[in-house]
PDB file of C-alpha atoms and ligand atoms in Angstrom:
ATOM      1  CA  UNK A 867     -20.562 -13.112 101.318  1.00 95.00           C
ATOM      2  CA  UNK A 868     -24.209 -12.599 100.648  1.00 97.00           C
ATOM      3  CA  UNK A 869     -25.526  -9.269  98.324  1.00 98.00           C
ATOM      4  CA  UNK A 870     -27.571  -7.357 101.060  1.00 98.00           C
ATOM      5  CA  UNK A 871     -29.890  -4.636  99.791  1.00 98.00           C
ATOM      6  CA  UNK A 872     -29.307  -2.780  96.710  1.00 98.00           C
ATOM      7  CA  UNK A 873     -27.962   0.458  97.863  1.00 98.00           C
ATOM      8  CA  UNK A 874     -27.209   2.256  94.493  1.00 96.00           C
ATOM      9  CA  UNK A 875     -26.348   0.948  90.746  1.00 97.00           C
ATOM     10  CA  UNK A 876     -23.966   2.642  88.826  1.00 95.00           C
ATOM     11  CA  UNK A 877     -23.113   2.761  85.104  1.00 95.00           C
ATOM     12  CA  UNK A 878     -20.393  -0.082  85.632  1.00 98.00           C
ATOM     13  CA  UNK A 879     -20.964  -1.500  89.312  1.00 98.00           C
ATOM     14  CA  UNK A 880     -23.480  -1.728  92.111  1.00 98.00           C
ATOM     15  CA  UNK A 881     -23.442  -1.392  95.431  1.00 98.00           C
ATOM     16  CA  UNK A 882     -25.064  -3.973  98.046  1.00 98.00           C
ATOM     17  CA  UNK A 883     -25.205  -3.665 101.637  1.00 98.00           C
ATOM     18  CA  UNK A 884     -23.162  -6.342 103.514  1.00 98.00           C
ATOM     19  CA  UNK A 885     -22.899  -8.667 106.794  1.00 97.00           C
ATOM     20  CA  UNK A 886     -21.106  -6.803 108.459  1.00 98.00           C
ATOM     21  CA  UNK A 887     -22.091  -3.220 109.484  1.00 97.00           C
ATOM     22  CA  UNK A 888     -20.020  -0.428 108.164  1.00 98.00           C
ATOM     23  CA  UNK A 889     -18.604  -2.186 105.007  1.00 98.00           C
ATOM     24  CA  UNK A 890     -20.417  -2.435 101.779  1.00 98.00           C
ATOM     25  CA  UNK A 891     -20.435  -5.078  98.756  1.00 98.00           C
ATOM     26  CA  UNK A 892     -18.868  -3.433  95.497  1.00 98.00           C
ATOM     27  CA  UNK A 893     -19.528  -5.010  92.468  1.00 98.00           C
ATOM     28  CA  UNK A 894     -17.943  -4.960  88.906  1.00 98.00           C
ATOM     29  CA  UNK A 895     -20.345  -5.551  86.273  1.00 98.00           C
ATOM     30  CA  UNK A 896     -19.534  -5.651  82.248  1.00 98.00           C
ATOM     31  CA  UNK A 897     -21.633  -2.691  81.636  1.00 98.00           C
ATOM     32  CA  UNK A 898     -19.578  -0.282  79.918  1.00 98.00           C
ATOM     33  CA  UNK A 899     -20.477   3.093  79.550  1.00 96.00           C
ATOM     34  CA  UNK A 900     -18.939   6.231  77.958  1.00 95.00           C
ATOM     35  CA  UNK A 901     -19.603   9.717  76.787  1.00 91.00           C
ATOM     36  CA  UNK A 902     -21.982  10.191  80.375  1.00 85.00           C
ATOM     37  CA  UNK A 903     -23.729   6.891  79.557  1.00 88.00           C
ATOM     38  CA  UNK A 904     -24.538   8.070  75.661  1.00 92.00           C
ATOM     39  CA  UNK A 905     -22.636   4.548  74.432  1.00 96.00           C
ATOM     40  CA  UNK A 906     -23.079   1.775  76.225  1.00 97.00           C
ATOM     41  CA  UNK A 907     -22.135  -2.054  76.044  1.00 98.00           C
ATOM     42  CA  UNK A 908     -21.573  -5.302  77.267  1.00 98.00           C
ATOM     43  CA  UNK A 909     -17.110  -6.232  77.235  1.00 98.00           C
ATOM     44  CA  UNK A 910     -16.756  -9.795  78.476  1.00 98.00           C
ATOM     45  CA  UNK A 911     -14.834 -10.377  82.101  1.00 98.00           C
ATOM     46  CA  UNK A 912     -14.857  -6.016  82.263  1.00 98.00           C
ATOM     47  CA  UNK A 913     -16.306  -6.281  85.915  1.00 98.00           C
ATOM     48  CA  UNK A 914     -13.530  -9.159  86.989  1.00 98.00           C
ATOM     49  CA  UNK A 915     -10.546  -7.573  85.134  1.00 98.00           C
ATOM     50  CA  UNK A 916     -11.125  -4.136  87.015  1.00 98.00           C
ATOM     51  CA  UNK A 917     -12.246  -5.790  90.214  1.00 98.00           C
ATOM     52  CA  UNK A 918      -8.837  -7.179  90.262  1.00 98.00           C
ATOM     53  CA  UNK A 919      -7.012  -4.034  88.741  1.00 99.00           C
ATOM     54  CA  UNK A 920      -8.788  -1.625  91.390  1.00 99.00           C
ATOM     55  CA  UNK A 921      -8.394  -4.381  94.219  1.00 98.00           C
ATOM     56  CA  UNK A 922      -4.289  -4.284  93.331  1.00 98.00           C
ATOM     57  CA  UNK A 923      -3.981  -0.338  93.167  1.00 98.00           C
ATOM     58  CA  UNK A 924      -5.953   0.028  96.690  1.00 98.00           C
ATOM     59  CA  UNK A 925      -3.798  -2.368  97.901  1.00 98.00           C
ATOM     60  CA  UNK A 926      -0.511   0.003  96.296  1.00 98.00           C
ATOM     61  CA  UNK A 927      -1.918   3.020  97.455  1.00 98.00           C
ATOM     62  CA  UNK A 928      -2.839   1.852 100.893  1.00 98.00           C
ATOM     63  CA  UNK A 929       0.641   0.864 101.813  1.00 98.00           C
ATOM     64  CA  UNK A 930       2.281   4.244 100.408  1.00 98.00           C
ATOM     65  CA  UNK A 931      -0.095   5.862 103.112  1.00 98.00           C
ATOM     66  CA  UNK A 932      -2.654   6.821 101.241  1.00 98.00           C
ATOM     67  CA  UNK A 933      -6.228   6.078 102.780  1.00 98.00           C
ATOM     68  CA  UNK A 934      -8.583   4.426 100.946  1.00 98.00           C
ATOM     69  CA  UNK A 935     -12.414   2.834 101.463  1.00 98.00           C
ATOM     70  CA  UNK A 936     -10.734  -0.668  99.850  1.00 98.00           C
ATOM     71  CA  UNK A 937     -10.901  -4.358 102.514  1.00 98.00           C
ATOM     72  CA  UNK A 938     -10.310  -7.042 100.451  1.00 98.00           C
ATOM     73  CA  UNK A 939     -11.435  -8.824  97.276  1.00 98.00           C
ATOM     74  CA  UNK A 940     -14.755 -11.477  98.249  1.00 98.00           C
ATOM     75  CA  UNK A 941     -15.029 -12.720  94.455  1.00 98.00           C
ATOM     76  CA  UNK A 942     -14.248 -12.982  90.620  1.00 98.00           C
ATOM     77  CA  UNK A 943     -16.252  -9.835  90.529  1.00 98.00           C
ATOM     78  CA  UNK A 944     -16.718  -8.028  94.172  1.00 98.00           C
ATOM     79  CA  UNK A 945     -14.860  -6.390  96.430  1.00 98.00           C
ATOM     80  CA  UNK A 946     -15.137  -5.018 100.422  1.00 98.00           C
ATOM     81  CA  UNK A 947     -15.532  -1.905 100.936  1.00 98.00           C
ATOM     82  CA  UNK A 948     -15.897   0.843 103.625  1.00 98.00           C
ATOM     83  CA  UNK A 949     -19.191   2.699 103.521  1.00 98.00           C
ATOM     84  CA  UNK A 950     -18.124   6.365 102.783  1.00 98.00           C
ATOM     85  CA  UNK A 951     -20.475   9.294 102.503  1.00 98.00           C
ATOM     86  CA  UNK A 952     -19.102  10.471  98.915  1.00 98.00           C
ATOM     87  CA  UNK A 953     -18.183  13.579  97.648  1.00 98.00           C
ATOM     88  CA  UNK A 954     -20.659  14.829  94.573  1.00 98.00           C
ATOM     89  CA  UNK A 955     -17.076  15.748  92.859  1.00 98.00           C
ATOM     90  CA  UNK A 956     -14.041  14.055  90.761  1.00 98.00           C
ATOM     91  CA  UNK A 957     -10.536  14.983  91.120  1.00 98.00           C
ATOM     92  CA  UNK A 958      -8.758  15.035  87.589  1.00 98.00           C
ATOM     93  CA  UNK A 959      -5.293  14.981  87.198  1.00 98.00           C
ATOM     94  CA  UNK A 960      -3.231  15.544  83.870  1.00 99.00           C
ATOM     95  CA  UNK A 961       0.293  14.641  83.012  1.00 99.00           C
ATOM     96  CA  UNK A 962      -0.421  14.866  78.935  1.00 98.00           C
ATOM     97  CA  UNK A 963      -2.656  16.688  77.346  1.00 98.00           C
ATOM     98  CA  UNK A 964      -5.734  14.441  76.211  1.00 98.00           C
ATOM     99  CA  UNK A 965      -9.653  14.151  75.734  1.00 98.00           C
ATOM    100  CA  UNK A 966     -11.610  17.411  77.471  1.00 98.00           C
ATOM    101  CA  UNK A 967      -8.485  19.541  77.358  1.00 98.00           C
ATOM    102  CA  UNK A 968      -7.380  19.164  73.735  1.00 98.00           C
ATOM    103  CA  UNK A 969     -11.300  19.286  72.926  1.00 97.00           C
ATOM    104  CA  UNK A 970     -11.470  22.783  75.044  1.00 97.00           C
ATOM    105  CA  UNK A 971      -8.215  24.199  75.163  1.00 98.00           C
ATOM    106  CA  UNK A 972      -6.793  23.492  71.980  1.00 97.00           C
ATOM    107  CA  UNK A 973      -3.495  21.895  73.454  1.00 98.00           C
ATOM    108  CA  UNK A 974      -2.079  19.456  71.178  1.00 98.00           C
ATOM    109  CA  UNK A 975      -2.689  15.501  72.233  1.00 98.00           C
ATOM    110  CA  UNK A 976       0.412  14.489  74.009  1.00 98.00           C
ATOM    111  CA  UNK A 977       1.733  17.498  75.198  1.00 98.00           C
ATOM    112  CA  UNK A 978       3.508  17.173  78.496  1.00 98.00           C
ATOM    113  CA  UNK A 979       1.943  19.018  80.936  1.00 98.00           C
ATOM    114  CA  UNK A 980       4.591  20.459  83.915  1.00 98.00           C
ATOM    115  CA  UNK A 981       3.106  21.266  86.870  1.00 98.00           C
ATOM    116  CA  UNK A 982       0.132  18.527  86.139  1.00 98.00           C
ATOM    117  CA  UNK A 983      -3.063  20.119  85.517  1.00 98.00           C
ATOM    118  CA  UNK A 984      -5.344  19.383  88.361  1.00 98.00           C
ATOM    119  CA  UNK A 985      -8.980  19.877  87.191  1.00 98.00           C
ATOM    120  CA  UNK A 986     -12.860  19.681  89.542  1.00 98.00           C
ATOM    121  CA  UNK A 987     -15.686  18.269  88.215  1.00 98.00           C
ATOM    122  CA  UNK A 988     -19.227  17.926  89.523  1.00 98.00           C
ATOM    123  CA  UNK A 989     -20.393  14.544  88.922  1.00 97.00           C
ATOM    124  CA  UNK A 990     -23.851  15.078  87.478  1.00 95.00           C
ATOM    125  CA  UNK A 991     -24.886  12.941  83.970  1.00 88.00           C
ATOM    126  CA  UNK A 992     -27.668  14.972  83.845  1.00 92.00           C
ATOM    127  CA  UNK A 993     -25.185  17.823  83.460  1.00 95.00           C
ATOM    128  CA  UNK A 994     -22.635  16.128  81.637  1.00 92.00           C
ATOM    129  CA  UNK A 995     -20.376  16.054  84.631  1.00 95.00           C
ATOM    130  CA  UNK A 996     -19.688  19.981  84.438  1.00 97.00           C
ATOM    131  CA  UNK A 997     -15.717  21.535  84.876  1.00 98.00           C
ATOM    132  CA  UNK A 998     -16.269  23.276  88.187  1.00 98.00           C
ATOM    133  CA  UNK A 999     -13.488  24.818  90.341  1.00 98.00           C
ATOM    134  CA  UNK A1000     -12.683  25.386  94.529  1.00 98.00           C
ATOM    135  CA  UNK A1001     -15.485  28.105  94.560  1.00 98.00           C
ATOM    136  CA  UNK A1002     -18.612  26.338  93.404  1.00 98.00           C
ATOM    137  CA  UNK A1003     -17.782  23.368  95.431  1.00 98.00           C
ATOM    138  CA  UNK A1004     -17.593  26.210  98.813  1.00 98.00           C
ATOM    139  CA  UNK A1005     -20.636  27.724  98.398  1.00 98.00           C
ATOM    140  CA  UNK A1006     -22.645  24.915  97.199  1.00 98.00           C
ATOM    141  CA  UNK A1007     -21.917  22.772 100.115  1.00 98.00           C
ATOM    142  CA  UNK A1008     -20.335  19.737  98.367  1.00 98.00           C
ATOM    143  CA  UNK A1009     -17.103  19.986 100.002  1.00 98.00           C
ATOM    144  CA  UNK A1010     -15.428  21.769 102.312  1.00 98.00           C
ATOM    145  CA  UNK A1011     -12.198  24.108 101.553  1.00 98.00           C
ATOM    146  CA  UNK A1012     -10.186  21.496 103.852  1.00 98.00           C
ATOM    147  CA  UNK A1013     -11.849  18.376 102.477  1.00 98.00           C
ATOM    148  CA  UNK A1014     -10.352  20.390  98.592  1.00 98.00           C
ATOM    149  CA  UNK A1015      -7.249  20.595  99.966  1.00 98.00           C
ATOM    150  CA  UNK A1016      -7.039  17.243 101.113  1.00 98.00           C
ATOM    151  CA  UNK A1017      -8.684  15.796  98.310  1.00 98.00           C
ATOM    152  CA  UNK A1018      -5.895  17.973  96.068  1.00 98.00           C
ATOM    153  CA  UNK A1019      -3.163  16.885  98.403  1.00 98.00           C
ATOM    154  CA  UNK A1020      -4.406  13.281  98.184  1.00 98.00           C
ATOM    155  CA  UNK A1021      -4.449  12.671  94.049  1.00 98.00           C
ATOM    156  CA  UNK A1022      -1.063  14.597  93.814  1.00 98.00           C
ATOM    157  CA  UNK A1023       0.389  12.077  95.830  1.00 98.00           C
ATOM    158  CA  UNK A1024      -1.433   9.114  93.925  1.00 98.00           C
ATOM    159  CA  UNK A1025      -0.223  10.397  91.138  1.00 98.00           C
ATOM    160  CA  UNK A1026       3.475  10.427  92.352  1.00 98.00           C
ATOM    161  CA  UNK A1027       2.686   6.796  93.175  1.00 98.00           C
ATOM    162  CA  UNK A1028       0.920   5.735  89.885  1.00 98.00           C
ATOM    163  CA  UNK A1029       3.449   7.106  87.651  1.00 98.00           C
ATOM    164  CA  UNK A1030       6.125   5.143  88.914  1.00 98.00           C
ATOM    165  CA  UNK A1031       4.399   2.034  89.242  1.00 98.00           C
ATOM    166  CA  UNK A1032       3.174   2.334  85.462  1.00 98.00           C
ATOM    167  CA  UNK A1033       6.356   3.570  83.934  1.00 98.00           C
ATOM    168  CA  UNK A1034       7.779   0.382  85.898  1.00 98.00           C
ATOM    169  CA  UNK A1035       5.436  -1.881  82.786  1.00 98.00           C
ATOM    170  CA  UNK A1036       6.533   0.605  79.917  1.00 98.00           C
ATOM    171  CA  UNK A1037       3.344   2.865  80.543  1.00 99.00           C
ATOM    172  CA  UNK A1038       2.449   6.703  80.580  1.00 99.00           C
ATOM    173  CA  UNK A1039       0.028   7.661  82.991  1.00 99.00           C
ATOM    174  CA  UNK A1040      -1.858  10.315  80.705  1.00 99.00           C
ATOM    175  CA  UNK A1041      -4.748  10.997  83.244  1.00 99.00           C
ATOM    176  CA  UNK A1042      -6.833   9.670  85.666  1.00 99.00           C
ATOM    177  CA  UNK A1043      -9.857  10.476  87.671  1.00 98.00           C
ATOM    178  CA  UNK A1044     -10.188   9.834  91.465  1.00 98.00           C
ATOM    179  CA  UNK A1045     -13.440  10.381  94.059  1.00 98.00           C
ATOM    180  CA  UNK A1046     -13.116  10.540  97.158  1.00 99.00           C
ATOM    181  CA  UNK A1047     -15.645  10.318 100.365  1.00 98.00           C
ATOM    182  CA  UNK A1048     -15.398  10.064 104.471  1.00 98.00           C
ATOM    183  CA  UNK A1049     -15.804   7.864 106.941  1.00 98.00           C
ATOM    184  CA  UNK A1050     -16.268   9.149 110.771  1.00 97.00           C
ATOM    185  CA  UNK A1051     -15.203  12.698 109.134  1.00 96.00           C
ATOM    186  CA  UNK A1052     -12.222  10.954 107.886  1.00 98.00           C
ATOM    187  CA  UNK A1053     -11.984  11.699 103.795  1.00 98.00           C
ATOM    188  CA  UNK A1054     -10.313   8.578 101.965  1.00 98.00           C
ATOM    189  CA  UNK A1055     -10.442   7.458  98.069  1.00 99.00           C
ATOM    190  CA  UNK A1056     -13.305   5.645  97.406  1.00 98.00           C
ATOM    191  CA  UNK A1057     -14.868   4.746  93.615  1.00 98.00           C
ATOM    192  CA  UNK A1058     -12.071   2.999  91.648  1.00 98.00           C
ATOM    193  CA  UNK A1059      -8.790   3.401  90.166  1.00 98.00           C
ATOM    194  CA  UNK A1060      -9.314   1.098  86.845  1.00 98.00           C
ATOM    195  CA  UNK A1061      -8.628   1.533  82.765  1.00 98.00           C
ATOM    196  CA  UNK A1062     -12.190   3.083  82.929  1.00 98.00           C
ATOM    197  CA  UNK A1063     -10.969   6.081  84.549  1.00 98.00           C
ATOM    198  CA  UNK A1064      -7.440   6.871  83.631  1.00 98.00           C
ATOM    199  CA  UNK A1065      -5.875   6.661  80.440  1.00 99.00           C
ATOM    200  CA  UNK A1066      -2.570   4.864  79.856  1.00 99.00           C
ATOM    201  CA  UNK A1067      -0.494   4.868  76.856  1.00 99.00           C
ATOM    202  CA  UNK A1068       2.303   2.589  75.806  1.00 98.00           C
ATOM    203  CA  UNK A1069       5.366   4.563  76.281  1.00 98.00           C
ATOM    204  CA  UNK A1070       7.398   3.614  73.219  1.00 98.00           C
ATOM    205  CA  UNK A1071       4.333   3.403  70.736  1.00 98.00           C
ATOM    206  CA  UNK A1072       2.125   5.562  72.716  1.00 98.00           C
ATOM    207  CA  UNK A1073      -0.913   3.092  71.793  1.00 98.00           C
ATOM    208  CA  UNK A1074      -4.057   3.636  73.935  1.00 98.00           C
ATOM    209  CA  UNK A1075      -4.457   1.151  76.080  1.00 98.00           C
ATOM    210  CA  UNK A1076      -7.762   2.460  78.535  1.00 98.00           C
ATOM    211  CA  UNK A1077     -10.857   3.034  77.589  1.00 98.00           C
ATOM    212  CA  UNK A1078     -10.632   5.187  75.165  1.00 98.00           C
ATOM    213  CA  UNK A1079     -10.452   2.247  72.949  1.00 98.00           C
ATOM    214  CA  UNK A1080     -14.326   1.418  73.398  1.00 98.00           C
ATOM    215  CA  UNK A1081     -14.962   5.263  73.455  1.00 98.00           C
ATOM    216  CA  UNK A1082     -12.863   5.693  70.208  1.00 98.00           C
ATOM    217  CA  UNK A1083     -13.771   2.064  68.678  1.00 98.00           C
ATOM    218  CA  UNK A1084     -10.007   0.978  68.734  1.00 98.00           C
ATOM    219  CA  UNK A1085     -11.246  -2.538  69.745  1.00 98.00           C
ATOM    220  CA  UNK A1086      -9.217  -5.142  71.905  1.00 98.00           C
ATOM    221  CA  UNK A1087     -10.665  -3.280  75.125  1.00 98.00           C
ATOM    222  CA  UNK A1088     -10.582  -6.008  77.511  1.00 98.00           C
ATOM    223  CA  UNK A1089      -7.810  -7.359  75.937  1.00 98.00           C
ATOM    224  CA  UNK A1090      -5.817  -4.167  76.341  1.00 98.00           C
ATOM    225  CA  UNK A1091      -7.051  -3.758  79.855  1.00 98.00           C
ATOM    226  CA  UNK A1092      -5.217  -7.242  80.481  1.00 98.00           C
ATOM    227  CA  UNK A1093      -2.250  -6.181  78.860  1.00 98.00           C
ATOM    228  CA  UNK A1094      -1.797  -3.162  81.152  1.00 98.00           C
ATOM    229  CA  UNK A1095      -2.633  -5.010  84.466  1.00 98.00           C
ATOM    230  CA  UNK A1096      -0.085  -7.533  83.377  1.00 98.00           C
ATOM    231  CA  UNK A1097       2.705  -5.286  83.022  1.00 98.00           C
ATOM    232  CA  UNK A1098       2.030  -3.782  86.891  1.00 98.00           C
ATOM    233  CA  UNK A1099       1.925  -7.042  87.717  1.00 98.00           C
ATOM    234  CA  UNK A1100      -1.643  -7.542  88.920  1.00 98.00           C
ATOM    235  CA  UNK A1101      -3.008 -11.654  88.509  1.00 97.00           C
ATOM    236  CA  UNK A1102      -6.221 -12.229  87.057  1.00 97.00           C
ATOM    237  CA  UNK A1103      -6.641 -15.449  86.815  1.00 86.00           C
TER     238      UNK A1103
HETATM  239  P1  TMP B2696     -11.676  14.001  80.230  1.00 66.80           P
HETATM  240  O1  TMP B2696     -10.510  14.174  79.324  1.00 66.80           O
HETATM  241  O2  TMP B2696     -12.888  13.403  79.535  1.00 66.80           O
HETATM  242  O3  TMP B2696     -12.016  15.247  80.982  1.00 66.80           O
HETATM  243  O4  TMP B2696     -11.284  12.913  81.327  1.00 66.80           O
HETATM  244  C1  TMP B2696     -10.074  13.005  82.036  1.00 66.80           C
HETATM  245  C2  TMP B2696      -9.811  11.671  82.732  1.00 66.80           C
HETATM  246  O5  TMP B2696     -10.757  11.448  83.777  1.00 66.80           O
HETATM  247  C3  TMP B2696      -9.923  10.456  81.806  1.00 66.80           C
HETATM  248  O6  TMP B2696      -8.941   9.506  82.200  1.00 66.80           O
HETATM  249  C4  TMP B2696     -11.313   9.914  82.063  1.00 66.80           C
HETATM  250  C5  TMP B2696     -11.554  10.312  83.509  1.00 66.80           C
HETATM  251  N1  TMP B2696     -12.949  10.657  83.780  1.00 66.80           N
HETATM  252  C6  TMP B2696     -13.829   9.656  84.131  1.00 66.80           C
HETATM  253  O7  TMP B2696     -13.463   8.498  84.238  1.00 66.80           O
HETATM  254  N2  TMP B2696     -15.121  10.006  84.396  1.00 66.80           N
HETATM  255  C7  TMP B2696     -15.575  11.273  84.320  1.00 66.80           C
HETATM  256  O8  TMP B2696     -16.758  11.515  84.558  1.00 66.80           O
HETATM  257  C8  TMP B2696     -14.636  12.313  83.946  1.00 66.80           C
HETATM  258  C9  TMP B2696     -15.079  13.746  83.840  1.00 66.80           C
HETATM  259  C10 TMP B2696     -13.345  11.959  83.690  1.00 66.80           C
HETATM  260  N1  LIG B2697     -17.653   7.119  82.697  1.00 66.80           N
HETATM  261  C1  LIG B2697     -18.361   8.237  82.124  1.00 66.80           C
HETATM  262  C2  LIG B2697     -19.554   7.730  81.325  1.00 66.80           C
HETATM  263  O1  LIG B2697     -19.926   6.681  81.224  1.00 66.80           O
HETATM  264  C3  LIG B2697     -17.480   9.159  81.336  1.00 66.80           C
HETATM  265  C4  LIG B2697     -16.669   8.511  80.235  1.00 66.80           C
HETATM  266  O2  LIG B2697     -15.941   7.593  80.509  1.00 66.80           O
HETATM  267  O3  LIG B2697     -16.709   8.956  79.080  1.00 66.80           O
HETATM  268  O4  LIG B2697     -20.236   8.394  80.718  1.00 66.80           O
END
């Protein structure tokens, strides 16, 4: 399908209008970008490998009932999508202690964390994507306290999902990141569930296996980002 108008470009994908009215063109680029766009590079076949990954989760997530902007795959690198009016916040879920929360609370890395730690932040580089919690997001409009409880409601339940089907390919879902936006009023999961935003450890050597290899300079990104889609069983090729 033909790139319509450039709608908005991201730190890893861009976003085209599309042929048909309602559904946007998503597209997976290499750009790779960490610490709020601070480090930045180029990892060969990034924007296919998670075009594939996301494009298989969606498809997981949709069928265990959970709503989400994803159609279908239209290339190597692109994929369908519903045109959602997003949410200016991320939904963070924990199952280990890692990254912001060792850095802030002083919780060892690796610490199992029982009920998951479900964490707001308002997604702002300019800010540094500040922690934020039910409050702020109330009074300053940017969603509503049903649209939080939904949206709260919603990751739990991916998360339920996600665990299984990672600890299925020997993997511990650490964390993970989710945004979500509406259609019609409807709220569903829109952005992308990918080894950009989640972090996934091999559960006998505990080995990183997201992206906090190009954040921590562990190498093999790409290569690790195969690895993981492999053992969930998604085909890239
Ligand atoms: P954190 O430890 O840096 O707070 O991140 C928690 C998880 O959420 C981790 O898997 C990375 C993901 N995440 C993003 O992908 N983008 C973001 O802007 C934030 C705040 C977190
Ligand atoms: N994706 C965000 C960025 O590029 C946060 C991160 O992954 O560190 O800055």
């Amino acid at each position: 399908m033909k790139q319509g108008k450039l709608l908005y470009a991201g730190k890893a994908k861009s976003v085209f209008e599309s042929e048909i009215p309602g559904r946007l063109i998503m597209e997976y680029r290499n750009d790779t970008s960490a610490f709020d766009g601070k480090k930045l590079a180029q990892l060969d076949d990034k924007g296919m490998v998670n075009n594939k990954f996301n494009a298989f989760i969606m498809a997981q997530l949709q069928s265990a009932g959970v709503p989400t902007h994803f159609d279908r795959l239209l290339s190597e690198t692109e994929s369908l999508v519903r045109a959602l009016d997003m949410l200016p916040v991320e939904c963070v879920v924990r199952n280990r202690a890692a990254g912001s929360l060792v850095r802030k609370l002083g919780i060892a890395e690796g610490t199992e964390l029982q009920p998951p730690v479900f964490e707001f932040f308002y997604k702002s580089d300019a800010l540094g994507d500040p922690m934020i919690n039910d409050s702020h997001i109330v009074t300053f409009g940017w969603a509503t306290a049903e649209q939080i409880a939904q949206m709260k409601a919603l990751t739990l339940q991916v998360n339920d999902i996600l665990i299984e089907l990672f600890h299925a390919g020997g993997l511990i879902l650490v964390d993970y990141k989710l945004e979500f936006g509406t259609s019609d009023g409807v709220l569903m999961l829109g952005d992308e569930f990918s080894p950009d935003g989640c972090r996934l450890w091999d559960a006998k050597t505990l080995e990183k296996m997201d992206k906090d290899r190009f954040r921590q300079d562990l190498g093999n990104v790409i290569e690790a980002y195969r690895e993981v889609g492999h053992r969930i069983g998604v085909k890239f090729d």
